[in-house]
PDB file of C-alpha atoms in Angstrom:
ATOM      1  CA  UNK A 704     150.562 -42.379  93.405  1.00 47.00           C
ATOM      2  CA  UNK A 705     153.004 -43.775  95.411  1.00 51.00           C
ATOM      3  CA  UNK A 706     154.344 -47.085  97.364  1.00 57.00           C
ATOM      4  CA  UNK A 707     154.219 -44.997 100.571  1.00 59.00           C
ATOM      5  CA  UNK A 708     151.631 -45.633 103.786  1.00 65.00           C
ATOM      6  CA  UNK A 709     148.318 -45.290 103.535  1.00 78.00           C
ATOM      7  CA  UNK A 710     145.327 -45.291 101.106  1.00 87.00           C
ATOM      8  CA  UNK A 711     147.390 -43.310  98.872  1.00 82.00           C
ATOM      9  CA  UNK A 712     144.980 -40.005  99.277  1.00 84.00           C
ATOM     10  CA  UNK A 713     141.702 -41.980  98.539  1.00 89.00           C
ATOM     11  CA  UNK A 714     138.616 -42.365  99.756  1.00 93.00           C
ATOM     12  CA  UNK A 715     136.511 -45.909  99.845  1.00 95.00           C
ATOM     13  CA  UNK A 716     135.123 -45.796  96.891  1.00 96.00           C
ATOM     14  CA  UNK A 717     138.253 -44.037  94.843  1.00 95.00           C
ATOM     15  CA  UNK A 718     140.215 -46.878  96.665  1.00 96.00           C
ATOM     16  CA  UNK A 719     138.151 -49.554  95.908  1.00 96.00           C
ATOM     17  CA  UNK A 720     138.379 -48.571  92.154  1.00 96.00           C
ATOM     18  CA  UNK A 721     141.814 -48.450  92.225  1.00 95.00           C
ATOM     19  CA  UNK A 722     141.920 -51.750  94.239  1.00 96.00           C
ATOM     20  CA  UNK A 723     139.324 -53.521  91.533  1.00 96.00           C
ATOM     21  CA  UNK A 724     141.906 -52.115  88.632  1.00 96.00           C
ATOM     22  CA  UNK A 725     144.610 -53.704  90.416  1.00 95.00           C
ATOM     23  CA  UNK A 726     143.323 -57.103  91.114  1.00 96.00           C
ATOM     24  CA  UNK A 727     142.062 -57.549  88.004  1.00 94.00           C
ATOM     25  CA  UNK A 728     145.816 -56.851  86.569  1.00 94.00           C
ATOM     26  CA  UNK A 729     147.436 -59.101  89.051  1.00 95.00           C
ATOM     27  CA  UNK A 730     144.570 -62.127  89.113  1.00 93.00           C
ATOM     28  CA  UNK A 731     143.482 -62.355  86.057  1.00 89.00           C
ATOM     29  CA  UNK A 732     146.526 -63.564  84.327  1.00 88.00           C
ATOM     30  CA  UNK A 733     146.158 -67.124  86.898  1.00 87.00           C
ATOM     31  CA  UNK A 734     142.668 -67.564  85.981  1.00 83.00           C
ATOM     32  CA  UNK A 735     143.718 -69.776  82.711  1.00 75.00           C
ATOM     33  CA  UNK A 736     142.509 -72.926  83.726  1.00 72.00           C
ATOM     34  CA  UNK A 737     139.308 -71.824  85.289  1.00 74.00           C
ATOM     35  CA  UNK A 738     138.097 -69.452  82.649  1.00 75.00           C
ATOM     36  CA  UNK A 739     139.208 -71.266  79.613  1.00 75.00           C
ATOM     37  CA  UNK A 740     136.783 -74.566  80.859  1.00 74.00           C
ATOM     38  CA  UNK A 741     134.099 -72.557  81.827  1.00 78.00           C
ATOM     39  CA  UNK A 742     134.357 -70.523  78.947  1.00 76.00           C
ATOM     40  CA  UNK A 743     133.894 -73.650  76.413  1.00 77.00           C
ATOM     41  CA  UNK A 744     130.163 -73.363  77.914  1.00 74.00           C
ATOM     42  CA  UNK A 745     129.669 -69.865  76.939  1.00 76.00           C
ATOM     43  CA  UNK A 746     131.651 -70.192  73.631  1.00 72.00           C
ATOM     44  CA  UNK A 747     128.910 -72.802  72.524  1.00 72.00           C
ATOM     45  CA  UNK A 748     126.040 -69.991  72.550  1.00 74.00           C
ATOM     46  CA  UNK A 749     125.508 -68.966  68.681  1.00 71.00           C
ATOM     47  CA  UNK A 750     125.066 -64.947  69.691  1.00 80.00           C
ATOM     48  CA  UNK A 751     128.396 -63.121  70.653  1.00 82.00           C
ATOM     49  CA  UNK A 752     126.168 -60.107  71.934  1.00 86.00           C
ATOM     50  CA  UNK A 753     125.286 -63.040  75.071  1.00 82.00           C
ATOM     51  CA  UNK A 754     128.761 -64.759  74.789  1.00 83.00           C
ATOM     52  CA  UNK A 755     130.090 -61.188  75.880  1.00 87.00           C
ATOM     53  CA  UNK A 756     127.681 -60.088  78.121  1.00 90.00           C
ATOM     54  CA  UNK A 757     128.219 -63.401  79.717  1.00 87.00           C
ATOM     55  CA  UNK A 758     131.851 -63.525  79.977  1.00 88.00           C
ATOM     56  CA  UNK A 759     131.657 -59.885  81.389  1.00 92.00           C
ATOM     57  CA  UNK A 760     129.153 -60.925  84.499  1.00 93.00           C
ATOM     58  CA  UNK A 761     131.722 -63.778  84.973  1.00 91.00           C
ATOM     59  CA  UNK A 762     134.440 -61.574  85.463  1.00 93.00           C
ATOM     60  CA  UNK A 763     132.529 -58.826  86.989  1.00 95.00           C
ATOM     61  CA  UNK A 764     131.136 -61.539  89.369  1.00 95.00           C
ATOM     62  CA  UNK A 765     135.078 -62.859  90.614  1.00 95.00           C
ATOM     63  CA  UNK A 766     136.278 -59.080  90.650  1.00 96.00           C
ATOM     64  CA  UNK A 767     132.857 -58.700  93.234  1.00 97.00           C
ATOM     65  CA  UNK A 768     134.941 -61.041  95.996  1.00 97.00           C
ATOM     66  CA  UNK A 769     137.878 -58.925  95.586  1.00 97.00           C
ATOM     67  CA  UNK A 770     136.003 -55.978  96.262  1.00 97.00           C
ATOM     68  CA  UNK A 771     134.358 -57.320  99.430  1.00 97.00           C
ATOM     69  CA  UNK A 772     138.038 -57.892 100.257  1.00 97.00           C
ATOM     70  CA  UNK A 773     138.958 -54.030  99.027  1.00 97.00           C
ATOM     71  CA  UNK A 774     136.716 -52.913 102.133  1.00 97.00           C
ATOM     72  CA  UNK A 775     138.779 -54.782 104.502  1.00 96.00           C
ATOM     73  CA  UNK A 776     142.002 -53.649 102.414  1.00 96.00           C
ATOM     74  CA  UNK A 777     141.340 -50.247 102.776  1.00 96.00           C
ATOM     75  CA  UNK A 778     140.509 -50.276 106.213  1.00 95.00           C
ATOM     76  CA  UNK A 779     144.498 -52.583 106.746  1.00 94.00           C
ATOM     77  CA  UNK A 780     145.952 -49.338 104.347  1.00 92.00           C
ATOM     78  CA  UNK A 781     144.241 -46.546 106.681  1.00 93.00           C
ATOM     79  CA  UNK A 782     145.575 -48.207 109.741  1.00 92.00           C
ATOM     80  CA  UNK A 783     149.095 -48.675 108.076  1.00 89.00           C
ATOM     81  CA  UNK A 784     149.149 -45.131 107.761  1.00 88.00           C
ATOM     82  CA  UNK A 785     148.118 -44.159 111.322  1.00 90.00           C
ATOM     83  CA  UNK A 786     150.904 -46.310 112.274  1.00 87.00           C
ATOM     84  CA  UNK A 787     153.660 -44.711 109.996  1.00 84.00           C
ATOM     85  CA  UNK A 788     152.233 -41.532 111.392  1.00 84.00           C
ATOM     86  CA  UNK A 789     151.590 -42.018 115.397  1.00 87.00           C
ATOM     87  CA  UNK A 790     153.430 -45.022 116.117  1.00 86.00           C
ATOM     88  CA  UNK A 791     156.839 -45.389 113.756  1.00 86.00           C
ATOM     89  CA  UNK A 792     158.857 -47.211 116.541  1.00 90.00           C
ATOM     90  CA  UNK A 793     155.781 -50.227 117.199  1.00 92.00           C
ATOM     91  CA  UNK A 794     155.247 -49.696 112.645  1.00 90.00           C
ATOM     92  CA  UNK A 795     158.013 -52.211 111.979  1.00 92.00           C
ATOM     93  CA  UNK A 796     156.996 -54.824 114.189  1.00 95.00           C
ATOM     94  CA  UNK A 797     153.212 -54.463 113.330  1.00 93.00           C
ATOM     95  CA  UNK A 798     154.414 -55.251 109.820  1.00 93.00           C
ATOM     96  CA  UNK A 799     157.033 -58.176 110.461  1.00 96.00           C
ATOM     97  CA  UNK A 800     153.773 -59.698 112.260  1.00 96.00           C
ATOM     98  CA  UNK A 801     151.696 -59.429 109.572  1.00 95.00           C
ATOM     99  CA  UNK A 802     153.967 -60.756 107.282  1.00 96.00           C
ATOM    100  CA  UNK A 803     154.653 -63.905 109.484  1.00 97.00           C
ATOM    101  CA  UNK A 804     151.385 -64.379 109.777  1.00 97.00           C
ATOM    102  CA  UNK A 805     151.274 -64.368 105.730  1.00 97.00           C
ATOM    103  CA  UNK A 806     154.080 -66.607 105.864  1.00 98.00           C
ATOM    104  CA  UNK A 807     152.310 -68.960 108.245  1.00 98.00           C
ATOM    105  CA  UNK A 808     148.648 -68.834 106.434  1.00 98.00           C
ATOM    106  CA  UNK A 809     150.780 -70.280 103.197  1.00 98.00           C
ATOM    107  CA  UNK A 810     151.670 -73.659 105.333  1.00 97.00           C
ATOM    108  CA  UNK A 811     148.298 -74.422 106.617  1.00 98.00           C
ATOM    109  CA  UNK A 812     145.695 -76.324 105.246  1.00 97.00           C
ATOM    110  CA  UNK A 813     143.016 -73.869 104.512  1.00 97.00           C
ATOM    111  CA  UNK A 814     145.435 -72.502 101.832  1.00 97.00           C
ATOM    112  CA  UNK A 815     146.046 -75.845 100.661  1.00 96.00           C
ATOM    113  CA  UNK A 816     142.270 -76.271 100.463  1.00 94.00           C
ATOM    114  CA  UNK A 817     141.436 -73.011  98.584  1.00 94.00           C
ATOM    115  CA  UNK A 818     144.477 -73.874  96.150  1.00 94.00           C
ATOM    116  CA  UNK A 819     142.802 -76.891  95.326  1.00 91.00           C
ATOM    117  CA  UNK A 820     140.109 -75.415  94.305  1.00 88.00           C
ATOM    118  CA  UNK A 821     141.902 -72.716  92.323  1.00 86.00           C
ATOM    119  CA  UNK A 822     144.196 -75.684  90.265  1.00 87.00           C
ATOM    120  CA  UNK A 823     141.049 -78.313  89.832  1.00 81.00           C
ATOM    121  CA  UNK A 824     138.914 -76.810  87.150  1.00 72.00           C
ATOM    122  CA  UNK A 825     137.137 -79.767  86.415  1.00 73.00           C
ATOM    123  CA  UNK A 826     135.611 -80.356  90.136  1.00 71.00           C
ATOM    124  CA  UNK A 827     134.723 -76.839  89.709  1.00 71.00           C
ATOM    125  CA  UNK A 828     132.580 -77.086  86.872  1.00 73.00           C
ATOM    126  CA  UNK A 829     131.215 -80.290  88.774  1.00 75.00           C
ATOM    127  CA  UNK A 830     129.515 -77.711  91.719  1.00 73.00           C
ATOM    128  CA  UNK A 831     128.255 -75.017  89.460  1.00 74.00           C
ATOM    129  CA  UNK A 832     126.862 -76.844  86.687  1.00 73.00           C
ATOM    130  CA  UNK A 833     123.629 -76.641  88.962  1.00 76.00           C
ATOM    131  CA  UNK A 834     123.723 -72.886  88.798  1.00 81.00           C
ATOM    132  CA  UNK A 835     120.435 -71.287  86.815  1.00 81.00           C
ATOM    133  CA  UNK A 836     119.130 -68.546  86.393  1.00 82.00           C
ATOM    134  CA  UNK A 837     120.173 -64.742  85.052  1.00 83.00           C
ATOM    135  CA  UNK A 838     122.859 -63.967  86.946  1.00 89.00           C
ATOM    136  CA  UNK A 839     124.657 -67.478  87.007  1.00 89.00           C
ATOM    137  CA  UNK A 840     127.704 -66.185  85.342  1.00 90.00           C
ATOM    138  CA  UNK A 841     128.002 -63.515  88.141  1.00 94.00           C
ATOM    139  CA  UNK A 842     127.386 -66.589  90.884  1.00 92.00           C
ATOM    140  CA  UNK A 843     129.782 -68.403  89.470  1.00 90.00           C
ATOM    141  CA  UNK A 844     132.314 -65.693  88.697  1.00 91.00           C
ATOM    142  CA  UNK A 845     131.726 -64.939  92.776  1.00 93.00           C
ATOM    143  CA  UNK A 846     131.881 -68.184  93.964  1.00 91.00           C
ATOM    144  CA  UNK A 847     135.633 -68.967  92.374  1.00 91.00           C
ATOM    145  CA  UNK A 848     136.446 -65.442  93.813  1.00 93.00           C
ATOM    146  CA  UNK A 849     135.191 -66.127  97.435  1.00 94.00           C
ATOM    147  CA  UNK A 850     138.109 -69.306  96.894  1.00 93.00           C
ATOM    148  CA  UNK A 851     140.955 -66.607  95.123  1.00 94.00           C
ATOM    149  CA  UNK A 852     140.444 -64.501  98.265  1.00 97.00           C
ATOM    150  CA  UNK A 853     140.883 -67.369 100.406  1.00 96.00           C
ATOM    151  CA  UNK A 854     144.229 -68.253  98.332  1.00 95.00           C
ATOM    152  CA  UNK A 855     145.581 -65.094  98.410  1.00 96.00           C
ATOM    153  CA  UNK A 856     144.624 -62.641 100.996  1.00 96.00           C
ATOM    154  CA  UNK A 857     148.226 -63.544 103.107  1.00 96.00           C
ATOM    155  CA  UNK A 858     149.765 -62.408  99.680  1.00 96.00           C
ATOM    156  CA  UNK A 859     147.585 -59.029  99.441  1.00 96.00           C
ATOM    157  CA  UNK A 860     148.714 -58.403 103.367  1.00 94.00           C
ATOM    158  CA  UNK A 861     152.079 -58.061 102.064  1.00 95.00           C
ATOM    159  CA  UNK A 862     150.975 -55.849  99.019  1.00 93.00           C
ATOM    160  CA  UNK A 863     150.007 -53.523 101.591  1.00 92.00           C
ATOM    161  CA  UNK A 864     152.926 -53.641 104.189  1.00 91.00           C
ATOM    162  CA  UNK A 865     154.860 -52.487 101.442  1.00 92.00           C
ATOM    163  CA  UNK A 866     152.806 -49.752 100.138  1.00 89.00           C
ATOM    164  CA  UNK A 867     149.718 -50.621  97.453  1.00 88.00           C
ATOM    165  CA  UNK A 868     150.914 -49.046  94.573  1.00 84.00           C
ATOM    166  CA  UNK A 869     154.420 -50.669  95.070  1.00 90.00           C
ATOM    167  CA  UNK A 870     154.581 -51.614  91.385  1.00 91.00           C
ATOM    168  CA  UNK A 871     157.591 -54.022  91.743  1.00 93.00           C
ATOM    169  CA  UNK A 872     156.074 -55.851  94.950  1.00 94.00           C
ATOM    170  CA  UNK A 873     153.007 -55.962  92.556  1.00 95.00           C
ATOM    171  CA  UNK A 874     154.526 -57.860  89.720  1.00 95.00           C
ATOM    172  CA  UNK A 875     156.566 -60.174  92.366  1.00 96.00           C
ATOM    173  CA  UNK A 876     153.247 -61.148  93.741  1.00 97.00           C
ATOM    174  CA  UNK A 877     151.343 -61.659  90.628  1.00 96.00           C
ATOM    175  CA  UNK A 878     154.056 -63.875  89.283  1.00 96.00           C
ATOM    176  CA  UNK A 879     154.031 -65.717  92.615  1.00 97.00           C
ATOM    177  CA  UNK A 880     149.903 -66.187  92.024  1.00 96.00           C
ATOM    178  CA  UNK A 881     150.358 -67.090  88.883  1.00 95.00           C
ATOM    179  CA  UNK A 882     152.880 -69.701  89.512  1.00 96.00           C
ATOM    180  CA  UNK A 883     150.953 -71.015  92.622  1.00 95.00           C
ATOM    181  CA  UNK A 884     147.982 -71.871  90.655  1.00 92.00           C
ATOM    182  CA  UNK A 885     149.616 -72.831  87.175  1.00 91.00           C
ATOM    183  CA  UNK A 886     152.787 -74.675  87.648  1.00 93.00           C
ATOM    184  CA  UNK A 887     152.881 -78.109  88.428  1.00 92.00           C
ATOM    185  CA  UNK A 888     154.747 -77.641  91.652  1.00 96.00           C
ATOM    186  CA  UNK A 889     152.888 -74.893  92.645  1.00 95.00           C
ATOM    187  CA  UNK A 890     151.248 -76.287  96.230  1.00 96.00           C
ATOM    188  CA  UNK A 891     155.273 -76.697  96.902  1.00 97.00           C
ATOM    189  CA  UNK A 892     156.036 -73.410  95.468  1.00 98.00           C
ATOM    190  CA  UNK A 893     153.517 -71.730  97.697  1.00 97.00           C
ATOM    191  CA  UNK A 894     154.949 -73.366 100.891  1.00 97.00           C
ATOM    192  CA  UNK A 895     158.161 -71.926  99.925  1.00 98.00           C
ATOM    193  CA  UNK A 896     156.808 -68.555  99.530  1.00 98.00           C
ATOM    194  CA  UNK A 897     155.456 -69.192 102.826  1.00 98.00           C
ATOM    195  CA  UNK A 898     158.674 -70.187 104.330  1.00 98.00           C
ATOM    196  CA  UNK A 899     160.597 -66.821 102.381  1.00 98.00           C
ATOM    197  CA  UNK A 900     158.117 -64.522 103.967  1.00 98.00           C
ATOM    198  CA  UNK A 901     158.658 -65.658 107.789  1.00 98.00           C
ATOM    199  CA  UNK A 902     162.239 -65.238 106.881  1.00 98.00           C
ATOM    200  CA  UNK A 903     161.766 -61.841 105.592  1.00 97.00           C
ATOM    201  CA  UNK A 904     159.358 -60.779 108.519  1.00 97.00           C
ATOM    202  CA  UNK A 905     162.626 -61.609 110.724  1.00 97.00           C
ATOM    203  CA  UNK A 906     164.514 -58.855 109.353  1.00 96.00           C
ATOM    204  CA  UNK A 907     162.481 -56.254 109.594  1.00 96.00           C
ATOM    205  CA  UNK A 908     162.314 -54.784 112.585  1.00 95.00           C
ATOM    206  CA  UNK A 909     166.093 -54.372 112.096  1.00 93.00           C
ATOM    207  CA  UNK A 910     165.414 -52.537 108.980  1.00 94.00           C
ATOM    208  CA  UNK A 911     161.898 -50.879 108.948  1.00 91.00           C
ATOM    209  CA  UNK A 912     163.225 -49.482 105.193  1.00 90.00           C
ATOM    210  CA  UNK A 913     162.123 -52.997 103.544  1.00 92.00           C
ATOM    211  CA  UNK A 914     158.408 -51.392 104.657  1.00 91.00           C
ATOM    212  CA  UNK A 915     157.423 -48.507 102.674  1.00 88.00           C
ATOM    213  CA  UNK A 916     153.903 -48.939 103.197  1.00 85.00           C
ATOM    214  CA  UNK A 917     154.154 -48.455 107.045  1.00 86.00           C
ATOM    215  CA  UNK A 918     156.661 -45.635 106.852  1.00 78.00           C
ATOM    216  CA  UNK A 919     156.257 -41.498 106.122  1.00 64.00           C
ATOM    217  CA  UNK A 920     158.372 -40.171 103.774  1.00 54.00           C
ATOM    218  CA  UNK A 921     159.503 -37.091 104.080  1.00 40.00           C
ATOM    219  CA  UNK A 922     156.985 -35.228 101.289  1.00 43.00           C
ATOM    220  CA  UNK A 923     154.438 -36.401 103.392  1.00 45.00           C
TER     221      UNK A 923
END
């Protein structure tokens, strides 16, 4: 597979396996202060088959948002590809928009907001304590996702204007994530990551190259 336009060759639900793979490698790492208070809960059940089988439907339950978001990815990754395709000369500004508007989405307050959320395990356990029921694990496990995708989707954007399988854009952005929700400056870090991406945005349409994901390369 490579960083190049498109859906790399796959259909939706090839995609959205590959997708799930991927944001499981690149979220999961930032999820150390949610999982390791809500897993204290879990940890005090006495049989590890239901320890497991609820730790899994808590991760399989936040991997669930980032599927819902994998629809809407794939959809962004087909379109980048008609673009590289039928439209190189409008490509580069297409993508120096949508990374502005990344850029932008980092400075505003709904980021803040869903950054909160993401850095402030405690008031999390505070709303889903009242969760019951079978599948509470998978609620919950949704419910933080629903608040990752709102965090992140600007940085997932990106991931895509520069081609999805872009494995060094990949580990720049999960390092960004994970610094974002981890560090203690992270709310400032995440403005400045803002800030870097208008910057970049500017530059592109000067040098369409930086995209990969909305250009054709020759083998294709």
């Amino acid at each position: 597979m490579s960083a190049g336009p498109g859906t790399m060759g796959l259909g939706l639900l090839r995609f959205l396996a590959v997708w799930t793979l991927m944001m499981a490698a690149m979220m999961l790492p930032a999820l150390a202060p949610f999982t390791s208070t809500y897993l204290r809960s879990i940890r005090a059940v006495r049989s590890s088959r239901v320890r497991t089988a609820r730790t899994a439907a808590l991760i399989g339950g936040y991997l669930l948002a980032w599927v819902g978001f994998g629809v809407l990815a794939f959809a962004a990754a087909a379109l980048s590809a008609l673009l590289a395709g039928n439209a190189a000369d409008l490509a580069p500004w297409v993508g120096a928009g949508a990374l502005a508007a990344a850029g932008v989405y980092q400075l505003t307050p709904i980021k803040d907001f869903c950054l909160r959320h993401c850095r402030s395990p405690v008031a999390f356990l505070l709303h889903v304590s009242g969760f019951k029921g079978r599948l509470r694990d998978v609620r919950v496990g949704m419910y933080h996702g629903v608040y990752c995708v709102g965090c992140c989707w600007g940085l997932m954007v990106v991931l895509i204007a520069v081609g999805v399988m872009n494995l060094a854009w990949m580990a720049a952005i999960t390092v960004v994530i994970f610094l974002e929700k981890t560090w203690k400056h992270g709310p400032a870090f995440s403005r400045i990551t803002g800030a870097s991406l208008i910057v970049f945005a500017l530059f592109v349409p000067a040098h369409p190259e930086l995209l990969p994901g909305l250009q054709m390369t020759a083998g294709m």
